[in-house]
Tab-separated table of C-alpha atoms in Angstrom:
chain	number	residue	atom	x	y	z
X	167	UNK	CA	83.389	110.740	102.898
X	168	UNK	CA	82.650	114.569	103.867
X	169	UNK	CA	83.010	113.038	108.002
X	170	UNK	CA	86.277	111.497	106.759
X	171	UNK	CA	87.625	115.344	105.678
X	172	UNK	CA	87.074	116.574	108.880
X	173	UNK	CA	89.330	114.264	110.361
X	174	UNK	CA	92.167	114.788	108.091
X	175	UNK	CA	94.278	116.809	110.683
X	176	UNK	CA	93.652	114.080	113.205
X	177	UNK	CA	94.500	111.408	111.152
X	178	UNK	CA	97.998	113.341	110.301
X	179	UNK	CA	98.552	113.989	113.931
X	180	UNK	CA	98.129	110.228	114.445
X	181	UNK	CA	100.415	109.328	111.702
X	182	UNK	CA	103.169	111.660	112.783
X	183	UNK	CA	102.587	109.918	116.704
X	184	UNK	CA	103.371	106.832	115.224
X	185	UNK	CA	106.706	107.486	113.739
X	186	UNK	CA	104.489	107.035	110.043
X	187	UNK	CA	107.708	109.076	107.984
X	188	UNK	CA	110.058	108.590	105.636
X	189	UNK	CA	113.730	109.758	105.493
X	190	UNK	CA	115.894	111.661	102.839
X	191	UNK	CA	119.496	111.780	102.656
X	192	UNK	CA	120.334	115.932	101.689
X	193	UNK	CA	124.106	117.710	101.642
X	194	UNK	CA	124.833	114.087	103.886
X	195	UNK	CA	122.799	114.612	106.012
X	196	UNK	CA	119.671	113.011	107.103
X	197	UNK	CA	116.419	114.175	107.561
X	198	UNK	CA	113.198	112.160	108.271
X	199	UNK	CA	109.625	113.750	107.707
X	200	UNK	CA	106.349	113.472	107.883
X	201	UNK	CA	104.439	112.005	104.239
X	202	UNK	CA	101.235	114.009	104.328
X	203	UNK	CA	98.258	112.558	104.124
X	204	UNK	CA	95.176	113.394	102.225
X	205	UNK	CA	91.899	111.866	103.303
X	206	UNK	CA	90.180	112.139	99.785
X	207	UNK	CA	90.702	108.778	98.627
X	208	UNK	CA	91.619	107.506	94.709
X	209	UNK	CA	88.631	105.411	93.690
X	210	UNK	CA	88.994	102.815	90.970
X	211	UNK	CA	86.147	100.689	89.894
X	212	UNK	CA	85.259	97.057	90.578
X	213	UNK	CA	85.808	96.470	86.440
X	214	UNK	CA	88.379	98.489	86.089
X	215	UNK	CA	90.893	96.896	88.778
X	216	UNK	CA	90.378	93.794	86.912
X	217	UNK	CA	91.440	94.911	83.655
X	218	UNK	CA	94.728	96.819	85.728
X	219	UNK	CA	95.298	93.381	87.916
X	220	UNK	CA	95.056	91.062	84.396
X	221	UNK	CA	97.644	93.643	82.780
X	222	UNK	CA	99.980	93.557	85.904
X	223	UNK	CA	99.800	90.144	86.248
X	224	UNK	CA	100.834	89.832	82.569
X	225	UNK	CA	103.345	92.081	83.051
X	226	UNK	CA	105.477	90.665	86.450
X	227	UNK	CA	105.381	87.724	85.282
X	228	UNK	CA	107.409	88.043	82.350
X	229	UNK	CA	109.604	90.400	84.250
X	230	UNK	CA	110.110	86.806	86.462
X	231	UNK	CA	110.638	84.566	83.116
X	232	UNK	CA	113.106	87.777	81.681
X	233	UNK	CA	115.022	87.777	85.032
X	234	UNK	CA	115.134	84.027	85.122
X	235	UNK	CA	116.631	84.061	81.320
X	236	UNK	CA	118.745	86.763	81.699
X	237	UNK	CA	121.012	84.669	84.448
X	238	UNK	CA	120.592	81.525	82.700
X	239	UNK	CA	120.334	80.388	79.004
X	240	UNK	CA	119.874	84.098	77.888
X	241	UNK	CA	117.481	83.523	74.804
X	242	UNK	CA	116.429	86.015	74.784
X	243	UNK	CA	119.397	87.937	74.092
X	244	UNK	CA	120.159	84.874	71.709
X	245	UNK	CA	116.985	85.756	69.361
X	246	UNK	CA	117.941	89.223	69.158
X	247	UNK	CA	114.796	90.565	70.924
X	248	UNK	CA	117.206	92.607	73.418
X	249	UNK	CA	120.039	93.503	72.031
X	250	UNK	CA	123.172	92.220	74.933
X	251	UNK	CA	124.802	95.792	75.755
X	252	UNK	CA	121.404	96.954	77.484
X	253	UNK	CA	121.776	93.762	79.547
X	254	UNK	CA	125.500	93.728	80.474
X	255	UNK	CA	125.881	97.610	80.661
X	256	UNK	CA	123.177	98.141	83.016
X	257	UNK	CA	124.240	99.167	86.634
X	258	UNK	CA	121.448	96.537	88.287
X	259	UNK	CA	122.788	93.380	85.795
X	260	UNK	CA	124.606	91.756	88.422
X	261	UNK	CA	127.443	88.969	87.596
X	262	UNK	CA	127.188	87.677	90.724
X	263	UNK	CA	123.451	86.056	89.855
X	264	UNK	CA	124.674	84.298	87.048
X	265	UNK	CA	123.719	80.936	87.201
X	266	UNK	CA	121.619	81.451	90.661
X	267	UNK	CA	118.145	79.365	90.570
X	268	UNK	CA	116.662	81.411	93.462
X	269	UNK	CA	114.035	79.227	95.245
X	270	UNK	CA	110.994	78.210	93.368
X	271	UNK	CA	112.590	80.663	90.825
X	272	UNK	CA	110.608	83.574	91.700
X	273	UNK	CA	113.131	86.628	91.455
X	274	UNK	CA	110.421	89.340	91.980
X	275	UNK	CA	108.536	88.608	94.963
X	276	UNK	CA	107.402	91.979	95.434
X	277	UNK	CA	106.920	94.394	92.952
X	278	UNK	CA	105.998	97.987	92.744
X	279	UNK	CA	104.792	99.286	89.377
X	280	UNK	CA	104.302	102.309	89.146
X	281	UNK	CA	101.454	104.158	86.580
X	282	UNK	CA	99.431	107.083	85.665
X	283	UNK	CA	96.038	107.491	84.009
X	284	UNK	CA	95.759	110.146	81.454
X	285	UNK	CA	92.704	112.118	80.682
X	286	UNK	CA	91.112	109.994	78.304
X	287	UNK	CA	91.219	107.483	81.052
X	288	UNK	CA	93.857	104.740	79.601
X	289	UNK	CA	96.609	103.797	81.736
X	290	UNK	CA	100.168	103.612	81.205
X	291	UNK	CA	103.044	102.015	83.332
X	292	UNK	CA	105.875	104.819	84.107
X	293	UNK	CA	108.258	102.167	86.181
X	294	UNK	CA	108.533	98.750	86.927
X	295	UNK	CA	110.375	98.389	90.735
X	296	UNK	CA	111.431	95.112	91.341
X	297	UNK	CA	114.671	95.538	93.804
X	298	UNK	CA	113.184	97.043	97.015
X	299	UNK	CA	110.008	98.856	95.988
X	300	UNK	CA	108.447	100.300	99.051
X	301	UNK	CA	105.375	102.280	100.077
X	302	UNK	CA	102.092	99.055	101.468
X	303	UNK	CA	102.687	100.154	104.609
X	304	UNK	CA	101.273	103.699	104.262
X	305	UNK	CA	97.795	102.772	102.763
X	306	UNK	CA	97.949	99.969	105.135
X	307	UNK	CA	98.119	102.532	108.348
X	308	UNK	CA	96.494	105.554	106.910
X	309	UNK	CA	93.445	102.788	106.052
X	310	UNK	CA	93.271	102.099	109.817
X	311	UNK	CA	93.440	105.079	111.456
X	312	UNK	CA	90.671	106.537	109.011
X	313	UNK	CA	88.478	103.152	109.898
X	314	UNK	CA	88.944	103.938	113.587
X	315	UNK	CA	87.998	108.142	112.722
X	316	UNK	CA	85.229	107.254	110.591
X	317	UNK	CA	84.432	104.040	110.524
X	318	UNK	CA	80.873	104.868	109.150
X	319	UNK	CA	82.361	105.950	105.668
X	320	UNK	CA	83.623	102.257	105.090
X	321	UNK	CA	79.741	100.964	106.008
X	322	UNK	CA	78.483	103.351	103.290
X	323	UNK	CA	80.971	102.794	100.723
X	324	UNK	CA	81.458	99.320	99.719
X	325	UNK	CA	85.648	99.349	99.402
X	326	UNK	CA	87.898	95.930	99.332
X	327	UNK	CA	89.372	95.465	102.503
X	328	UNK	CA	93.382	96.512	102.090
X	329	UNK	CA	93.785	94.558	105.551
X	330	UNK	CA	95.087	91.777	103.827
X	331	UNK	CA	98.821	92.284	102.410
X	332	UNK	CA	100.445	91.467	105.542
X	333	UNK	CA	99.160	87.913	104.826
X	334	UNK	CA	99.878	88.123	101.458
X	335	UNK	CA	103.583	88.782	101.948
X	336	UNK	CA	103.314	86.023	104.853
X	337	UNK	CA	102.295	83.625	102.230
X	338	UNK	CA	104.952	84.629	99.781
X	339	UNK	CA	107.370	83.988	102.578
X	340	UNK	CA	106.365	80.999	103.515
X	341	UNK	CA	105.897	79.609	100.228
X	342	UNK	CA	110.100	80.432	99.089
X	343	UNK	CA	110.805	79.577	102.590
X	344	UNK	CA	114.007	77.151	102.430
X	345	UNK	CA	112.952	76.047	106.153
X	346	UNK	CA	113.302	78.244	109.118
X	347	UNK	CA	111.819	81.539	110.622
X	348	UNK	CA	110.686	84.710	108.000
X	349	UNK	CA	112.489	87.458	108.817
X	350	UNK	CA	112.777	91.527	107.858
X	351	UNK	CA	116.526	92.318	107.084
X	352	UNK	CA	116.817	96.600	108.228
X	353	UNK	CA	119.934	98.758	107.530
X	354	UNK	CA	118.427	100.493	110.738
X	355	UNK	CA	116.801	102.994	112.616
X	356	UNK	CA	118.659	105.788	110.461
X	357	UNK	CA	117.355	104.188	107.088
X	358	UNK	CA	114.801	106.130	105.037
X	359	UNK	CA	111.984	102.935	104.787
X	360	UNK	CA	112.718	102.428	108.312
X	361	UNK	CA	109.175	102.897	109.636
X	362	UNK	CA	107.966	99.881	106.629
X	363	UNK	CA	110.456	97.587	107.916
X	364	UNK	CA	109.320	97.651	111.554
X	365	UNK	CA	105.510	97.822	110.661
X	366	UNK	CA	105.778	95.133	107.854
X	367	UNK	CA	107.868	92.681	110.145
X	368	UNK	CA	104.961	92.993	113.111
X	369	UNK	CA	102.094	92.938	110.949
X	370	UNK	CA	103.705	89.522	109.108
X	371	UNK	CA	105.170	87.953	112.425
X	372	UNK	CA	108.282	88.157	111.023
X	373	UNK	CA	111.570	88.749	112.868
X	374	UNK	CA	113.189	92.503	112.081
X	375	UNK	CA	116.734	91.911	111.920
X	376	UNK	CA	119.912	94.069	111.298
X	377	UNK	CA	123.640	93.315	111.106
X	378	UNK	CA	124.583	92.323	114.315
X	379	UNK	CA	121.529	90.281	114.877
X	380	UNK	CA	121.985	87.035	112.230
X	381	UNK	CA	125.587	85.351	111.439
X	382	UNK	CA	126.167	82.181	108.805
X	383	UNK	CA	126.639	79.801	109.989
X	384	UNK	CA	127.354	76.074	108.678
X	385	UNK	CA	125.761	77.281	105.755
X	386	UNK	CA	123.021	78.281	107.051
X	387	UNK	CA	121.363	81.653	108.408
X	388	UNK	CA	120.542	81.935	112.012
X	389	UNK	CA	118.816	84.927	114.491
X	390	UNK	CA	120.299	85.615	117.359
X	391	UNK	CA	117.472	86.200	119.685
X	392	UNK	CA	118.000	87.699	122.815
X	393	UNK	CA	118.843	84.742	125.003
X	394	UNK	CA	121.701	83.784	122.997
X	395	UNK	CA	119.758	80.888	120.919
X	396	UNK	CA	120.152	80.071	117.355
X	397	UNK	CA	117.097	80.078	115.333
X	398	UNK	CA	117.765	79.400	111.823
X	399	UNK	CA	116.249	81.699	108.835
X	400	UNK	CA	114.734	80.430	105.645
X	401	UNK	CA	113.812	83.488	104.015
X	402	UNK	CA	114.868	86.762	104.106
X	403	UNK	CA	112.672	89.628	103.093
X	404	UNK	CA	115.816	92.380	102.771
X	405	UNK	CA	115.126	96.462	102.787
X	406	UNK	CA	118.862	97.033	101.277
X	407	UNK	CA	120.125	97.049	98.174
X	408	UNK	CA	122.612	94.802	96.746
X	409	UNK	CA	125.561	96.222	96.685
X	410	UNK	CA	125.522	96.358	100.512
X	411	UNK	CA	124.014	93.431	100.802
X	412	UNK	CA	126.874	90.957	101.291
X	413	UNK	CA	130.802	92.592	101.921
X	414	UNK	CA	132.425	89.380	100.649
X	415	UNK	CA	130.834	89.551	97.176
X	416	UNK	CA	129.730	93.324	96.789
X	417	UNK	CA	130.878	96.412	98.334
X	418	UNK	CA	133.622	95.141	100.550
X	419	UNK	CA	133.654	98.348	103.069
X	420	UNK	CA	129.637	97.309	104.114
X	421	UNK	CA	129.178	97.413	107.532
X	422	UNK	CA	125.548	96.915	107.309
X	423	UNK	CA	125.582	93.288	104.873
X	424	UNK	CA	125.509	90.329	106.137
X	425	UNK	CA	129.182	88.329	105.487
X	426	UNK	CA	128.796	85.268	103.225
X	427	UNK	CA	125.179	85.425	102.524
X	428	UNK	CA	125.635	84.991	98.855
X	429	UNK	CA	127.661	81.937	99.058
X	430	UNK	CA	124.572	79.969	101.505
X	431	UNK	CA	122.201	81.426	98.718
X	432	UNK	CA	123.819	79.967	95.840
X	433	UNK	CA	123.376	76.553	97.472
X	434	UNK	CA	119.908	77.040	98.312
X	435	UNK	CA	119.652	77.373	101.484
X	436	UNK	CA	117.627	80.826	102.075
X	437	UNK	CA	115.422	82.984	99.969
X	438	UNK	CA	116.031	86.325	99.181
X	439	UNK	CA	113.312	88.431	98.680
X	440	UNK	CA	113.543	90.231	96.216
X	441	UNK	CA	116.270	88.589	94.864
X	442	UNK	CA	119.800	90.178	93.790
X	443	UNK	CA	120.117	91.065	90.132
X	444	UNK	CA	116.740	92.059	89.937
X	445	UNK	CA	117.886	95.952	88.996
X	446	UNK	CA	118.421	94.277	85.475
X	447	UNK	CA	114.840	94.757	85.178
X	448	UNK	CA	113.919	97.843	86.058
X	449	UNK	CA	116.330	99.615	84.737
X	450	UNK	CA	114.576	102.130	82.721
X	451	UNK	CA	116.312	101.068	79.218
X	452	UNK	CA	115.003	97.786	79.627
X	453	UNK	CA	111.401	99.445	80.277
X	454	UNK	CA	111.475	99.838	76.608
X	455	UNK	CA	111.647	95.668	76.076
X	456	UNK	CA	109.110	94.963	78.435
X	457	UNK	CA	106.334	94.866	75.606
X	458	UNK	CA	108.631	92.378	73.704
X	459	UNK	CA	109.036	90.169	76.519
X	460	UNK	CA	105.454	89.494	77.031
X	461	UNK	CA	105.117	88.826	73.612
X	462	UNK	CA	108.784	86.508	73.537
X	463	UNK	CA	107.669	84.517	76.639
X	464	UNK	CA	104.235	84.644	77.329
X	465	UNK	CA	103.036	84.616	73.601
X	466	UNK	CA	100.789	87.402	74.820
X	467	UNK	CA	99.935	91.019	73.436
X	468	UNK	CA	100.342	93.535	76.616
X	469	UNK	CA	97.130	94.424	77.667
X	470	UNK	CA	98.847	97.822	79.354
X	471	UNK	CA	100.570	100.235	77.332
X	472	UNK	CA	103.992	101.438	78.202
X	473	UNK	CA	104.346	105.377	78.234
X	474	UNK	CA	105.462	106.719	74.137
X	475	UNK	CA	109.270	105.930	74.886
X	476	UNK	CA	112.693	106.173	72.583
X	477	UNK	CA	116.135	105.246	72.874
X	478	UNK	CA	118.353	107.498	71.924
X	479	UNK	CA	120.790	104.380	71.801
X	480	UNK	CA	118.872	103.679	68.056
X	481	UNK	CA	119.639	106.135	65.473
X	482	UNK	CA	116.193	106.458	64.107
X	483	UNK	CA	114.992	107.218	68.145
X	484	UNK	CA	118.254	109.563	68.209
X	485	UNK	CA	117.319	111.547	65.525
X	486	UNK	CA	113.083	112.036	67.236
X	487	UNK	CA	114.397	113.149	69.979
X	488	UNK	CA	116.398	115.952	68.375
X	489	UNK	CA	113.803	116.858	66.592
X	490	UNK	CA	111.435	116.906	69.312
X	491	UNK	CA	113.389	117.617	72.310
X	492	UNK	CA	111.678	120.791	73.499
X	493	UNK	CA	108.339	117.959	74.051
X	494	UNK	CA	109.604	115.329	75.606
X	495	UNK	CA	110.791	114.561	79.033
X	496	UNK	CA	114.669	112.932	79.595
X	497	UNK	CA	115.307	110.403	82.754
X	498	UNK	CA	118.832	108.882	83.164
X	499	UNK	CA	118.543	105.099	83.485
X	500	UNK	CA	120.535	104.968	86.828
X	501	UNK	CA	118.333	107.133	88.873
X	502	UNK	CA	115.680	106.696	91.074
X	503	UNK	CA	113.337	108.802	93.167
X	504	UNK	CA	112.225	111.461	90.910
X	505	UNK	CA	115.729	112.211	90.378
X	506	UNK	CA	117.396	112.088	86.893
X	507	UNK	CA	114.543	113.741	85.270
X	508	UNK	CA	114.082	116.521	83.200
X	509	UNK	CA	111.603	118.081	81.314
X	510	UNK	CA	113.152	119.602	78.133
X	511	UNK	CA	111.563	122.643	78.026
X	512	UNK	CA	112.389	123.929	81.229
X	513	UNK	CA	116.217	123.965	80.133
X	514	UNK	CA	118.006	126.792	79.594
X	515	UNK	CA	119.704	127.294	76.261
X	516	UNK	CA	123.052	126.719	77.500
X	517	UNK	CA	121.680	123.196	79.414
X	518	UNK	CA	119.603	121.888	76.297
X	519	UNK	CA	123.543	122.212	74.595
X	520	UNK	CA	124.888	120.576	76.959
X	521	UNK	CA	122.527	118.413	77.239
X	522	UNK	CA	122.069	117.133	74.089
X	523	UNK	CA	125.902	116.377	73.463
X	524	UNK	CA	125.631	114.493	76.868
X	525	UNK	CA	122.961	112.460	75.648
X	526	UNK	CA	125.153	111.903	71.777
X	527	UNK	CA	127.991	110.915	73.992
X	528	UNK	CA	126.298	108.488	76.334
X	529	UNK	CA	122.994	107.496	74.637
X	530	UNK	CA	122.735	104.175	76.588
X	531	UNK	CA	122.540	106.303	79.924
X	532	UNK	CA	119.129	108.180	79.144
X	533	UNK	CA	115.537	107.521	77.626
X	534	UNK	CA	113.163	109.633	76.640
X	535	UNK	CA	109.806	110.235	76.415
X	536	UNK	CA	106.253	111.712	75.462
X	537	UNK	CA	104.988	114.490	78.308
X	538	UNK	CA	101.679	112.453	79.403
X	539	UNK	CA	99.305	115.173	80.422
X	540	UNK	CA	97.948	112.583	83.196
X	541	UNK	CA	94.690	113.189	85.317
X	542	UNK	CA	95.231	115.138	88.676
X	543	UNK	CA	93.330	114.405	91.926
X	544	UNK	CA	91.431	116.444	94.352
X	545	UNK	CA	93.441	116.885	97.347
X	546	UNK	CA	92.054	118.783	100.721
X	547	UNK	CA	94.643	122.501	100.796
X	548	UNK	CA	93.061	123.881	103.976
X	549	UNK	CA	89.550	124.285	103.487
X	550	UNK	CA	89.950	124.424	99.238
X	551	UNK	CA	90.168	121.468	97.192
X	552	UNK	CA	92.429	121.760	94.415
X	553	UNK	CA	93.993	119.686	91.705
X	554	UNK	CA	97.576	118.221	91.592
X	555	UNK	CA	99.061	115.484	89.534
X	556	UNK	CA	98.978	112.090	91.032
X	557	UNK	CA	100.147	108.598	90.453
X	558	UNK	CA	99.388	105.393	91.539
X	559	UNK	CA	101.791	102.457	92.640
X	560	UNK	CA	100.313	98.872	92.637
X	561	UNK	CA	102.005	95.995	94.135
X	562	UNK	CA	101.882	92.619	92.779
X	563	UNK	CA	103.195	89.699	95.251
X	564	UNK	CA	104.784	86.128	93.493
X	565	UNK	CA	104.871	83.400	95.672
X	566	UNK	CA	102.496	80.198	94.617
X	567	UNK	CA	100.243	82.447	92.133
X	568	UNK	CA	100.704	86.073	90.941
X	569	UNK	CA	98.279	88.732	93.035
X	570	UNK	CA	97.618	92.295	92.761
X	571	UNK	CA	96.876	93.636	96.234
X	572	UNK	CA	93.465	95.531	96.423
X	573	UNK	CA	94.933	98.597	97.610
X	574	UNK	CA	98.393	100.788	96.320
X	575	UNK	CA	100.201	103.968	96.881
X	576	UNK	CA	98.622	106.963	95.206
X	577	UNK	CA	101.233	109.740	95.258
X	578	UNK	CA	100.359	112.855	94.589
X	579	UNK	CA	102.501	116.436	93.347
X	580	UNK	CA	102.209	119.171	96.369
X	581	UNK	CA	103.477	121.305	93.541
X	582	UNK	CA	101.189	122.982	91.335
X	583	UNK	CA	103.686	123.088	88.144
X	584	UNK	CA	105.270	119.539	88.731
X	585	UNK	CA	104.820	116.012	87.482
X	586	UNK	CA	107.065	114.467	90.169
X	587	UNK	CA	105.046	112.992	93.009
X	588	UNK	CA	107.838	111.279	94.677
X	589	UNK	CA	108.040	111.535	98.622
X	590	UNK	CA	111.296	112.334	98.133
X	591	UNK	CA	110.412	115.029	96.019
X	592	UNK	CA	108.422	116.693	98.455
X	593	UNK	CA	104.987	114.945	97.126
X	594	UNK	CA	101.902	113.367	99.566
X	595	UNK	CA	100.288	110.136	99.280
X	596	UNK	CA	96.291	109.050	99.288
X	597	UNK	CA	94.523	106.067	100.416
X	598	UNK	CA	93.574	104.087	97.536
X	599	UNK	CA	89.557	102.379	97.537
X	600	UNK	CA	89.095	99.569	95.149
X	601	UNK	CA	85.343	99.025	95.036
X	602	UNK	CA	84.045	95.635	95.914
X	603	UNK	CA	81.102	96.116	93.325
């Protein structure tokens, strides 16, 4: 591992050669930059990936049975286990699913769940992403670069091979695939995620698509290739969010959708992945539930723990979080990114008042919740090595089983003070080794 330090600038250098950045959208305007990299890797034990993979597993797939309920017989709703406003008030319930049987009904194909491990070593789950999560491809690259720099560090250390999820998503694909070519659906070159669309559609031999490449047609999807043929598509793996994904059913003034894709995808004649309506579930008031849905459809206790959360939406959670706002951090449902949150005692006087009769007014729109001191990493700060708060996203893949990839997105603060390790926010990311034994 100390050959793989010395190689960190190279490895950097060779990330930033091959485009390896992500983009962020400031005053409207766009900026794309480099994601550091840190060559000191996250190591999780052989054991203890097992426990995290049997709790994931646990926990996507009743995330799949919820979303499958939620846009058909709603039982859950029925049995009182959720009450309905945090369904139909949500900004990712979508009424345009309702009824929708996606292929093989898998609505989460892909998703990103994000957690931390606190000091005395137990996990918690921060975020469940299930519209669009993104980050594989930056473990994926980083991995291979540092293999070619030093490949001697991977003979001495016995790590799982992260080679793999390009075949895992290919599988996924395949296995949803209403009968046609896989392809990547990209906003575009200006796009934030840009560089994961391109290096995910190679790496999967899938075609990357925009606007102007694809039309319906007959009810059907097709490619436009390059010579003017028609090649049809039977499953779309789509970096955009819904409500640009289709003009004729979402946001009408879309120029980047794709016209009538909704209506060939209620008849079953392409898979989405993910699929639409998935925000439903990851909206962080519905975080709260998730323990009760494992429990309501997979008879199951959760084997990981949710962070300490409340609802300020019940009166008895109300009335905790008054009393303990000064401890606990706030995050608006809606937001995304490391945006949205605040830590309550970093507010000024005057904000905490305003705060507080923001969140009496609209108690729906935020959750709150207990300030986990969770473990920092070493990263590599010129020639110190110094501590900063990190998480870790895993990504599980649905397709013909549920599968935790050997690998994830460790994200780490570049801030000393901060919590946030969000890209967006500024933070740098870590390869992550799962040890074979």
């Amino acid at each position: 591992m100390v050959e793989l330090i010395r190689y960190t600038e190279k490895v950097n250098d060779l990330l930033k050669r091959y485009g390896v950045k992500f983009g962020i959208y400031k005053n409207h305007e766009f900026h794309e930059q480099l994601f550091p990299f840190d060559c000191l890797p996250r190591i999780i034990t052989k054991e203890e990936f097992e426990y995290l993979s049997m709790g994931l597993i646990q926990r996507v797939d009743a995330l799949n049975a919820f979303l499958s309920d939620i846009y058909g017989e709603k039982n859950i709703i029925k049995d009182n286990v959720i009450p309905p406003e945090f369904v139909y008030s949500s900004s990712g319930y979508s009424v345009e699913c309702e009824g929708i049987v996606p292929p093989k009904n898998i609505h989460s194909h892909i998703s990103g769940i994000d957690l931390v491990q606190a000091k005395n070593g137990t996990w918690y789950v921060l975020e469940d992403n299930l519209r669009v999560p993104s980050g594989a491809s930056y473990p994926m690259i980083a991995r291979s670069i540092c293999r070619r720099a030093s490949p001697m560090t991977y003979v001495h250390n016995e790590v799982a091979d992260n080679r793999n999820y390009a075949n895992m998503l290919k599988e996924v694909m395949d296995y949803v695939n209403t009968g046609g070519i896989n392809a990547v659906f990209t906003p575009g070159r200006m796009n934030a995620a840009y560089f994961e669309h391109a290096y995910l559609a190679e790496k999967t031999g899938a075609a990357l698509v925009s606007t102007d490449d694809v039309i319906v047609k007959d009810d059907y999807l097709y490619f436009k290739n390059y010579t003017g043929s028609l090649k049809k598509i039977g499953a779309l793996y789509r970096r955009i969010s819904d409500d640009y994904l289709d003009p004729m059913t979402f946001r009408e003034d879309s120029l980047i959708g794709i016209p009538h894709l909704m209506e060939i995808y209620k008849k079953g004649n392409i898979a989405i992945i993910n699929a639409p309506g998935n925000g439903v579930a990851d909206d962080k008031g519905i975080y709260y539930f998730v323990p009760k849905m494992i429990e309501y459809y997979l008879n199951e206790e959760p084997i990981l723990k949710n962070a300490p959360t409340y609802l300020p939406y019940y009166e008895e959670d109300l009335k905790y979080v008054l009393n303990n706002f000064d401890k606990l951090v706030i995050k608006d449902v809606a937001e995304a990114g490391g945006y949205g949150v605040f830590f309550a005692n970093t507010l000024s006087p005057e904000e905490k008042t305003a705060f507080i009769n923001k969140l009496k007014q609209e108690p729906r729109r935020f959750i709150a919740q207990e300030v986990i001191d969770f473990k920092g990493l070493e990263i590599l700060d010129g020639e110190q090595l110094i501590e900063r708060k990190a998480d870790l996203r895993a990504f599980v893949l649905s397709g013909q089983t549920t599968r935790v990839w050997k690998s994830g997105l460790t994200r780490f603060s570049r801030n000393p003070n901060s919590f946030i390790v969000n890209s967006s926010q500024g933070g740098g990311f870590k390869d992550t080794w799962i040890l074979s034994r």
